[in-house]
PDB file of C-alpha atoms in Angstrom:
ATOM      1  CA  MET A   1     129.754 104.730  42.584  1.00 65.00           C
ATOM      2  CA  LYS A   2     128.222 102.972  45.159  1.00 74.00           C
ATOM      3  CA  VAL A   3     124.941 103.379  43.444  1.00 77.00           C
ATOM      4  CA  THR A   4     126.222 101.151  40.181  1.00 77.00           C
ATOM      5  CA  HIS A   5     127.883  98.968  42.210  1.00 77.00           C
ATOM      6  CA  SER A   6     124.420  98.601  44.261  1.00 82.00           C
ATOM      7  CA  LEU A   7     122.373  97.895  40.978  1.00 82.00           C
ATOM      8  CA  ALA A   8     124.770  95.137  39.896  1.00 80.00           C
ATOM      9  CA  GLY A   9     125.312  93.240  42.633  1.00 82.00           C
ATOM     10  CA  PHE A  10     120.882  93.043  43.201  1.00 86.00           C
ATOM     11  CA  GLY A  11     121.308  92.169  39.966  1.00 84.00           C
ATOM     12  CA  LEU A  12     123.511  89.449  40.829  1.00 85.00           C
ATOM     13  CA  PHE A  13     121.125  88.619  43.816  1.00 89.00           C
ATOM     14  CA  VAL A  14     117.810  88.468  41.780  1.00 89.00           C
ATOM     15  CA  GLN A  15     119.878  85.928  39.045  1.00 88.00           C
ATOM     16  CA  THR A  16     121.027  83.841  41.833  1.00 90.00           C
ATOM     17  CA  CYS A  17     117.473  83.369  43.287  1.00 92.00           C
ATOM     18  CA  ASN A  18     116.762  82.374  39.238  1.00 90.00           C
ATOM     19  CA  VAL A  19     119.212  80.164  39.288  1.00 91.00           C
ATOM     20  CA  ALA A  20     117.880  78.552  42.993  1.00 93.00           C
ATOM     21  CA  TYR A  21     114.376  78.451  41.380  1.00 92.00           C
ATOM     22  CA  GLY A  22     115.275  77.055  37.989  1.00 90.00           C
ATOM     23  CA  THR A  23     117.189  74.130  39.727  1.00 92.00           C
ATOM     24  CA  HIS A  24     114.721  73.484  42.429  1.00 92.00           C
ATOM     25  CA  HIS A  25     112.218  73.364  39.397  1.00 89.00           C
ATOM     26  CA  ALA A  26     114.549  70.929  37.004  1.00 89.00           C
ATOM     27  CA  HIS A  27     114.465  68.780  40.022  1.00 90.00           C
ATOM     28  CA  LEU A  28     110.870  68.700  40.351  1.00 90.00           C
ATOM     29  CA  ARG A  29     110.768  68.220  36.563  1.00 89.00           C
ATOM     30  CA  PRO A  30     114.123  66.767  35.579  1.00 87.00           C
ATOM     31  CA  THR A  31     113.428  67.372  31.968  1.00 87.00           C
ATOM     32  CA  LYS A  32     116.054  68.245  28.981  1.00 87.00           C
ATOM     33  CA  PHE A  33     114.245  71.681  28.893  1.00 85.00           C
ATOM     34  CA  ASN A  34     114.445  72.174  32.203  1.00 87.00           C
ATOM     35  CA  VAL A  35     117.709  71.057  33.152  1.00 90.00           C
ATOM     36  CA  ILE A  36     119.396  73.103  30.054  1.00 89.00           C
ATOM     37  CA  LEU A  37     117.684  76.249  31.031  1.00 89.00           C
ATOM     38  CA  VAL A  38     119.147  76.250  34.629  1.00 91.00           C
ATOM     39  CA  LEU A  39     122.392  76.090  32.839  1.00 92.00           C
ATOM     40  CA  SER A  40     121.706  78.876  31.140  1.00 92.00           C
ATOM     41  CA  ILE A  41     120.048  80.894  33.479  1.00 91.00           C
ATOM     42  CA  PHE A  42     123.599  80.072  35.862  1.00 93.00           C
ATOM     43  CA  VAL A  43     125.886  80.971  32.681  1.00 93.00           C
ATOM     44  CA  SER A  44     123.532  84.544  32.617  1.00 90.00           C
ATOM     45  CA  ALA A  45     124.621  84.618  36.506  1.00 90.00           C
ATOM     46  CA  LEU A  46     127.957  84.411  36.528  1.00 92.00           C
ATOM     47  CA  SER A  47     127.959  87.128  33.915  1.00 89.00           C
ATOM     48  CA  PHE A  48     127.665  89.554  36.953  1.00 87.00           C
ATOM     49  CA  ILE A  49     130.585  88.899  38.299  1.00 89.00           C
ATOM     50  CA  PRO A  50     132.873  90.314  35.494  1.00 88.00           C
ATOM     51  CA  LEU A  51     129.909  93.190  35.315  1.00 85.00           C
ATOM     52  CA  LEU A  52     130.378  94.175  39.090  1.00 84.00           C
ATOM     53  CA  LEU A  53     134.027  94.304  38.352  1.00 85.00           C
ATOM     54  CA  THR A  54     133.938  96.998  35.523  1.00 83.00           C
ATOM     55  CA  THR A  55     132.148  98.770  37.637  1.00 79.00           C
ATOM     56  CA  ARG A  56     135.214 100.816  39.417  1.00 79.00           C
ATOM     57  CA  PRO A  57     137.048 101.007  36.498  1.00 79.00           C
ATOM     58  CA  ALA A  58     134.366 101.926  34.112  1.00 75.00           C
ATOM     59  CA  ILE A  59     133.496 105.099  36.765  1.00 74.00           C
ATOM     60  CA  GLU A  60     137.043 106.367  36.648  1.00 72.00           C
ATOM     61  CA  LEU A  61     138.290 105.980  33.249  1.00 72.00           C
ATOM     62  CA  ALA A  62     135.272 107.502  32.046  1.00 71.00           C
ATOM     63  CA  GLY A  63     136.480 110.355  29.524  1.00 69.00           C
ATOM     64  CA  THR A  64     139.754 109.769  29.950  1.00 75.00           C
ATOM     65  CA  ARG A  65     142.623 109.163  27.241  1.00 76.00           C
ATOM     66  CA  ILE A  66     145.001 105.839  27.134  1.00 77.00           C
ATOM     67  CA  THR A  67     148.278 106.548  28.164  1.00 76.00           C
ATOM     68  CA  HIS A  68     151.303 104.240  28.893  1.00 71.00           C
ATOM     69  CA  GLU A  69     150.026 104.622  32.742  1.00 76.00           C
ATOM     70  CA  ASN A  70     146.423 103.578  32.297  1.00 75.00           C
ATOM     71  CA  LYS A  71     146.626 100.988  29.268  1.00 78.00           C
ATOM     72  CA  PRO A  72     146.699  97.907  31.852  1.00 83.00           C
ATOM     73  CA  ASP A  73     143.387  99.393  33.287  1.00 81.00           C
ATOM     74  CA  PHE A  74     142.093 100.093  29.694  1.00 80.00           C
ATOM     75  CA  TRP A  75     143.090  96.307  28.899  1.00 85.00           C
ATOM     76  CA  LEU A  76     141.833  95.271  31.614  1.00 85.00           C
ATOM     77  CA  LEU A  77     138.246  96.325  31.349  1.00 82.00           C
ATOM     78  CA  ASP A  78     137.990  95.536  27.927  1.00 84.00           C
ATOM     79  CA  VAL A  79     138.465  91.912  28.951  1.00 87.00           C
ATOM     80  CA  GLN A  80     136.369  92.075  31.848  1.00 87.00           C
ATOM     81  CA  VAL A  81     133.525  93.804  29.271  1.00 86.00           C
ATOM     82  CA  ARG A  82     134.266  91.100  26.615  1.00 88.00           C
ATOM     83  CA  THR A  83     133.817  88.349  28.982  1.00 90.00           C
ATOM     84  CA  PHE A  84     130.501  89.705  30.311  1.00 88.00           C
ATOM     85  CA  THR A  85     129.564  90.041  26.471  1.00 88.00           C
ATOM     86  CA  ALA A  86     130.596  86.340  25.710  1.00 91.00           C
ATOM     87  CA  MET A  87     128.402  85.351  28.683  1.00 92.00           C
ATOM     88  CA  TYR A  88     125.625  86.961  28.571  1.00 90.00           C
ATOM     89  CA  SER A  89     125.299  86.121  24.653  1.00 91.00           C
ATOM     90  CA  VAL A  90     125.950  82.878  25.342  1.00 93.00           C
ATOM     91  CA  ALA A  91     122.691  81.812  27.697  1.00 93.00           C
ATOM     92  CA  SER A  92     120.527  84.523  26.233  1.00 92.00           C
ATOM     93  CA  LEU A  93     121.674  82.547  22.563  1.00 93.00           C
ATOM     94  CA  THR A  94     120.437  79.627  24.695  1.00 92.00           C
ATOM     95  CA  TYR A  95     117.455  80.573  26.100  1.00 89.00           C
ATOM     96  CA  ILE A  96     116.786  81.845  22.959  1.00 90.00           C
ATOM     97  CA  LEU A  97     117.212  78.660  21.265  1.00 89.00           C
ATOM     98  CA  MET A  98     115.110  76.687  23.646  1.00 86.00           C
ATOM     99  CA  GLU A  99     112.516  78.821  23.287  1.00 82.00           C
ATOM    100  CA  GLN A 100     112.440  78.237  19.644  1.00 82.00           C
ATOM    101  CA  ILE A 101     112.496  74.423  20.412  1.00 81.00           C
ATOM    102  CA  ARG A 102     109.510  74.591  22.739  1.00 76.00           C
ATOM    103  CA  PHE A 103     107.629  76.290  20.356  1.00 74.00           C
ATOM    104  CA  ARG A 104     107.156  73.615  17.865  1.00 74.00           C
ATOM    105  CA  LEU A 105     104.706  72.208  20.262  1.00 69.00           C
ATOM    106  CA  VAL A 106     102.414  74.486  18.595  1.00 69.00           C
ATOM    107  CA  LYS A 107     102.591  72.065  15.532  1.00 71.00           C
ATOM    108  CA  TYR A 108      99.812  70.510  17.636  1.00 69.00           C
ATOM    109  CA  PHE A 109      97.544  73.147  17.191  1.00 68.00           C
ATOM    110  CA  LEU A 110      98.574  74.619  13.858  1.00 72.00           C
ATOM    111  CA  PRO A 111     101.104  72.501  11.596  1.00 77.00           C
ATOM    112  CA  TYR A 112     103.528  73.599   9.164  1.00 77.00           C
ATOM    113  CA  SER A 113     106.677  72.578   7.473  1.00 81.00           C
ATOM    114  CA  ASP A 114     109.739  71.668   9.270  1.00 82.00           C
ATOM    115  CA  LYS A 115     111.878  73.798   7.113  1.00 86.00           C
ATOM    116  CA  TRP A 116     110.367  76.591   9.296  1.00 85.00           C
ATOM    117  CA  ASP A 117     112.154  75.768  12.375  1.00 85.00           C
ATOM    118  CA  TYR A 118     115.386  75.557  10.432  1.00 88.00           C
ATOM    119  CA  LEU A 119     115.188  79.235   8.849  1.00 90.00           C
ATOM    120  CA  PHE A 120     114.067  80.239  12.234  1.00 89.00           C
ATOM    121  CA  VAL A 121     116.972  78.981  13.939  1.00 90.00           C
ATOM    122  CA  THR A 122     119.563  79.927  10.988  1.00 92.00           C
ATOM    123  CA  LEU A 123     118.258  83.698  11.183  1.00 93.00           C
ATOM    124  CA  THR A 124     118.975  83.737  15.037  1.00 92.00           C
ATOM    125  CA  LEU A 125     122.616  81.735  14.670  1.00 94.00           C
ATOM    126  CA  LEU A 126     123.464  84.476  12.260  1.00 95.00           C
ATOM    127  CA  ILE A 127     122.245  87.661  13.829  1.00 93.00           C
ATOM    128  CA  TRP A 128     123.631  86.109  17.060  1.00 94.00           C
ATOM    129  CA  THR A 129     126.981  85.744  15.209  1.00 93.00           C
ATOM    130  CA  LEU A 130     126.867  89.190  14.021  1.00 91.00           C
ATOM    131  CA  THR A 131     125.753  91.361  16.801  1.00 90.00           C
ATOM    132  CA  THR A 132     127.532  89.754  20.007  1.00 89.00           C
ATOM    133  CA  VAL A 133     130.312  87.584  18.345  1.00 89.00           C
ATOM    134  CA  VAL A 134     131.674  89.556  15.783  1.00 89.00           C
ATOM    135  CA  PHE A 135     131.035  93.105  16.960  1.00 88.00           C
ATOM    136  CA  GLY A 136     130.458  91.895  20.740  1.00 84.00           C
ATOM    137  CA  VAL A 137     133.296  89.909  21.207  1.00 86.00           C
ATOM    138  CA  ILE A 138     136.236  89.789  18.857  1.00 87.00           C
ATOM    139  CA  HIS A 139     136.112  93.083  17.739  1.00 82.00           C
ATOM    140  CA  PRO A 140     134.043  95.285  18.895  1.00 76.00           C
ATOM    141  CA  ILE A 141     134.975  98.558  16.809  1.00 68.00           C
ATOM    142  CA  THR A 142     134.256 101.148  19.049  1.00 75.00           C
ATOM    143  CA  PRO A 143     132.493 101.042  22.717  1.00 73.00           C
ATOM    144  CA  SER A 144     129.472 102.499  20.802  1.00 75.00           C
ATOM    145  CA  ILE A 145     129.611  99.824  18.064  1.00 80.00           C
ATOM    146  CA  GLN A 146     129.578  97.461  20.490  1.00 80.00           C
ATOM    147  CA  THR A 147     126.814  98.621  22.359  1.00 80.00           C
ATOM    148  CA  LEU A 148     124.293  98.888  19.374  1.00 84.00           C
ATOM    149  CA  ALA A 149     125.229  95.380  18.517  1.00 86.00           C
ATOM    150  CA  GLY A 150     123.945  94.118  22.395  1.00 85.00           C
ATOM    151  CA  ALA A 151     120.876  96.243  22.077  1.00 87.00           C
ATOM    152  CA  ALA A 152     120.730  94.497  18.218  1.00 90.00           C
ATOM    153  CA  TRP A 153     120.830  91.069  19.600  1.00 91.00           C
ATOM    154  CA  THR A 154     118.865  92.297  22.893  1.00 90.00           C
ATOM    155  CA  SER A 155     116.271  93.431  20.987  1.00 90.00           C
ATOM    156  CA  TYR A 156     116.154  90.666  18.596  1.00 92.00           C
ATOM    157  CA  GLY A 157     115.966  88.267  21.442  1.00 90.00           C
ATOM    158  CA  LEU A 158     112.923  89.673  23.694  1.00 89.00           C
ATOM    159  CA  LEU A 159     111.225  90.122  19.703  1.00 89.00           C
ATOM    160  CA  VAL A 160     111.534  86.132  19.381  1.00 88.00           C
ATOM    161  CA  ASP A 161     110.865  85.370  23.378  1.00 85.00           C
ATOM    162  CA  ASN A 162     107.735  87.794  23.315  1.00 85.00           C
ATOM    163  CA  LEU A 163     105.981  86.565  20.169  1.00 84.00           C
ATOM    164  CA  LEU A 164     107.032  82.822  20.678  1.00 80.00           C
ATOM    165  CA  SER A 165     105.477  82.956  24.201  1.00 78.00           C
ATOM    166  CA  PHE A 166     102.494  84.564  23.273  1.00 79.00           C
ATOM    167  CA  THR A 167     101.463  82.539  19.953  1.00 79.00           C
ATOM    168  CA  LEU A 168     101.824  79.699  22.062  1.00 73.00           C
ATOM    169  CA  MET A 169     100.023  80.737  25.269  1.00 73.00           C
ATOM    170  CA  HIS A 170      96.994  81.814  22.640  1.00 74.00           C
ATOM    171  CA  GLN A 171      97.325  78.186  20.738  1.00 71.00           C
ATOM    172  CA  ILE A 172      96.742  76.838  23.899  1.00 68.00           C
ATOM    173  CA  LEU A 173      93.885  78.886  25.454  1.00 70.00           C
ATOM    174  CA  SER A 174      92.251  78.785  21.862  1.00 72.00           C
ATOM    175  CA  ASN A 175      92.502  75.243  22.055  1.00 66.00           C
ATOM    176  CA  ARG A 176      91.504  74.261  25.513  1.00 62.00           C
ATOM    177  CA  GLN A 177      88.759  72.129  25.232  1.00 60.00           C
ATOM    178  CA  HIS A 178      91.354  69.934  23.215  1.00 58.00           C
ATOM    179  CA  LEU A 179      93.586  69.148  26.118  1.00 54.00           C
ATOM    180  CA  SER A 180      92.913  66.836  28.650  1.00 53.00           C
ATOM    181  CA  THR A 181      95.763  67.785  31.474  1.00 55.00           C
ATOM    182  CA  ILE A 182      95.192  71.969  30.720  1.00 53.00           C
ATOM    183  CA  ASP A 183      95.342  74.188  33.690  1.00 57.00           C
ATOM    184  CA  PRO A 184      91.904  75.696  34.439  1.00 61.00           C
ATOM    185  CA  LEU A 185      90.824  78.541  31.979  1.00 65.00           C
ATOM    186  CA  GLN A 186      91.771  81.474  35.320  1.00 69.00           C
ATOM    187  CA  HIS A 187      95.447  80.317  35.828  1.00 71.00           C
ATOM    188  CA  VAL A 188      96.319  80.493  32.181  1.00 70.00           C
ATOM    189  CA  ARG A 189      94.926  83.617  32.208  1.00 74.00           C
ATOM    190  CA  ARG A 190      97.084  84.684  35.129  1.00 78.00           C
ATOM    191  CA  LEU A 191      99.897  83.266  32.826  1.00 77.00           C
ATOM    192  CA  ILE A 192      99.458  85.627  29.968  1.00 78.00           C
ATOM    193  CA  ARG A 193      99.164  88.785  32.980  1.00 83.00           C
ATOM    194  CA  ALA A 194     102.112  87.480  34.314  1.00 82.00           C
ATOM    195  CA  LEU A 195     103.900  86.994  30.740  1.00 81.00           C
ATOM    196  CA  ALA A 196     102.465  90.745  29.736  1.00 84.00           C
ATOM    197  CA  LEU A 197     103.960  92.536  32.657  1.00 87.00           C
ATOM    198  CA  LEU A 198     107.808  90.631  32.392  1.00 84.00           C
ATOM    199  CA  CYS A 199     107.065  91.476  28.617  1.00 85.00           C
ATOM    200  CA  ALA A 200     106.689  95.175  29.425  1.00 88.00           C
ATOM    201  CA  THR A 201     109.499  95.285  31.659  1.00 89.00           C
ATOM    202  CA  SER A 202     111.739  93.852  29.679  1.00 88.00           C
ATOM    203  CA  TRP A 203     111.267  96.501  26.716  1.00 90.00           C
ATOM    204  CA  VAL A 204     111.044  99.251  29.571  1.00 92.00           C
ATOM    205  CA  ALA A 205     114.546  98.069  30.623  1.00 89.00           C
ATOM    206  CA  LEU A 206     116.026  97.891  27.315  1.00 88.00           C
ATOM    207  CA  ALA A 207     114.697 101.229  26.582  1.00 90.00           C
ATOM    208  CA  VAL A 208     116.557 102.896  29.527  1.00 89.00           C
ATOM    209  CA  PHE A 209     119.882 101.160  28.240  1.00 87.00           C
ATOM    210  CA  ILE A 210     119.009 102.812  24.670  1.00 87.00           C
ATOM    211  CA  VAL A 211     118.246 106.099  25.862  1.00 87.00           C
ATOM    212  CA  GLY A 212     120.813 106.456  28.244  1.00 84.00           C
ATOM    213  CA  ASN A 213     123.632 105.580  25.680  1.00 81.00           C
ATOM    214  CA  PHE A 214     121.832 108.537  23.107  1.00 82.00           C
ATOM    215  CA  LEU A 215     121.405 111.053  25.833  1.00 84.00           C
ATOM    216  CA  TYR A 216     125.305 110.662  27.324  1.00 81.00           C
ATOM    217  CA  PRO A 217     127.233 109.685  24.275  1.00 74.00           C
ATOM    218  CA  THR A 218     130.706 111.131  25.970  1.00 74.00           C
ATOM    219  CA  ASP A 219     129.079 110.507  29.535  1.00 76.00           C
ATOM    220  CA  GLY A 220     130.754 107.461  30.308  1.00 73.00           C
ATOM    221  CA  LYS A 221     129.612 107.425  34.508  1.00 76.00           C
ATOM    222  CA  MET A 222     126.298 108.409  33.250  1.00 80.00           C
ATOM    223  CA  ARG A 223     126.046 105.623  30.618  1.00 78.00           C
ATOM    224  CA  THR A 224     127.652 103.130  33.357  1.00 79.00           C
ATOM    225  CA  LEU A 225     124.638 104.566  35.485  1.00 82.00           C
ATOM    226  CA  PHE A 226     121.881 103.688  32.958  1.00 84.00           C
ATOM    227  CA  PHE A 227     123.278 100.424  31.848  1.00 82.00           C
ATOM    228  CA  ARG A 228     123.373  99.261  35.397  1.00 82.00           C
ATOM    229  CA  VAL A 229     119.647 100.400  35.973  1.00 84.00           C
ATOM    230  CA  ALA A 230     118.584  98.472  32.978  1.00 82.00           C
TER     231      ALA A 230
END
C-alpha cells in the first residue's frame, strides 16, 4: 500500500510542477492557447487527489464481494473513481482540442479544406463521449469495461497528439527557410528528439497499464499497482 501511495503522490508532485511551469510560461506569453493549456494541466493535477484517495479502499476491497457492511465503502470508491475519470477526461479532451486547433498552423505550409478540421473535432468528441463519458463516468458497466474505455480514449489521445505534433514539427523543419523567426536548426532537432522521448514514454506507460489488466484480471491489488506505475 505504501508503494501505491508513493507512486500516486509522486504523480501529483510531477503534475504540480507542470502547473507551476505552465503558469510561468503563460505569464511570460499570455496567449489564449497557453492560458487554456494551464487550466487543462491544473484540472489534470487535481484529478490525482481522488486518485490518492482511492488507493487504500482499492486495495482493501480488492477481491471482496459487496455486502451490507461494506456497501458504503464500495459506493465511495466508485464515486472517487468516477470523479478521477471525469476530471482526467475533461483535462485530456481540452488538451487534444487545443492540439487540433494549433495544428491549423500547418495550413501555412500545407493548405487543406476547413471541413477536415470540423470532421476531426467531431470524431474526437464522439470518441470522447462514448469512452469516457458513457462508459467511464455515467454508466461503467463493469470495472473492466471502464478500464478498456479509458485505455481506448488514452490511446486515441496519444495517437492524435503524436501525429499532429510530429507533422507540425516536420513541416516547420522542412520549410524553415521561409520563416524569419524560426529557431536555429539545431534547436528544432533537439525539440524533435525531446518530443520523441516523451511520446515513447507515454506509450510505454499505456502499455504497462494495459498489460497489468490482462495479466491480473482478478487481482485488484496488482491492477492497482500497475495503474499507479503507469
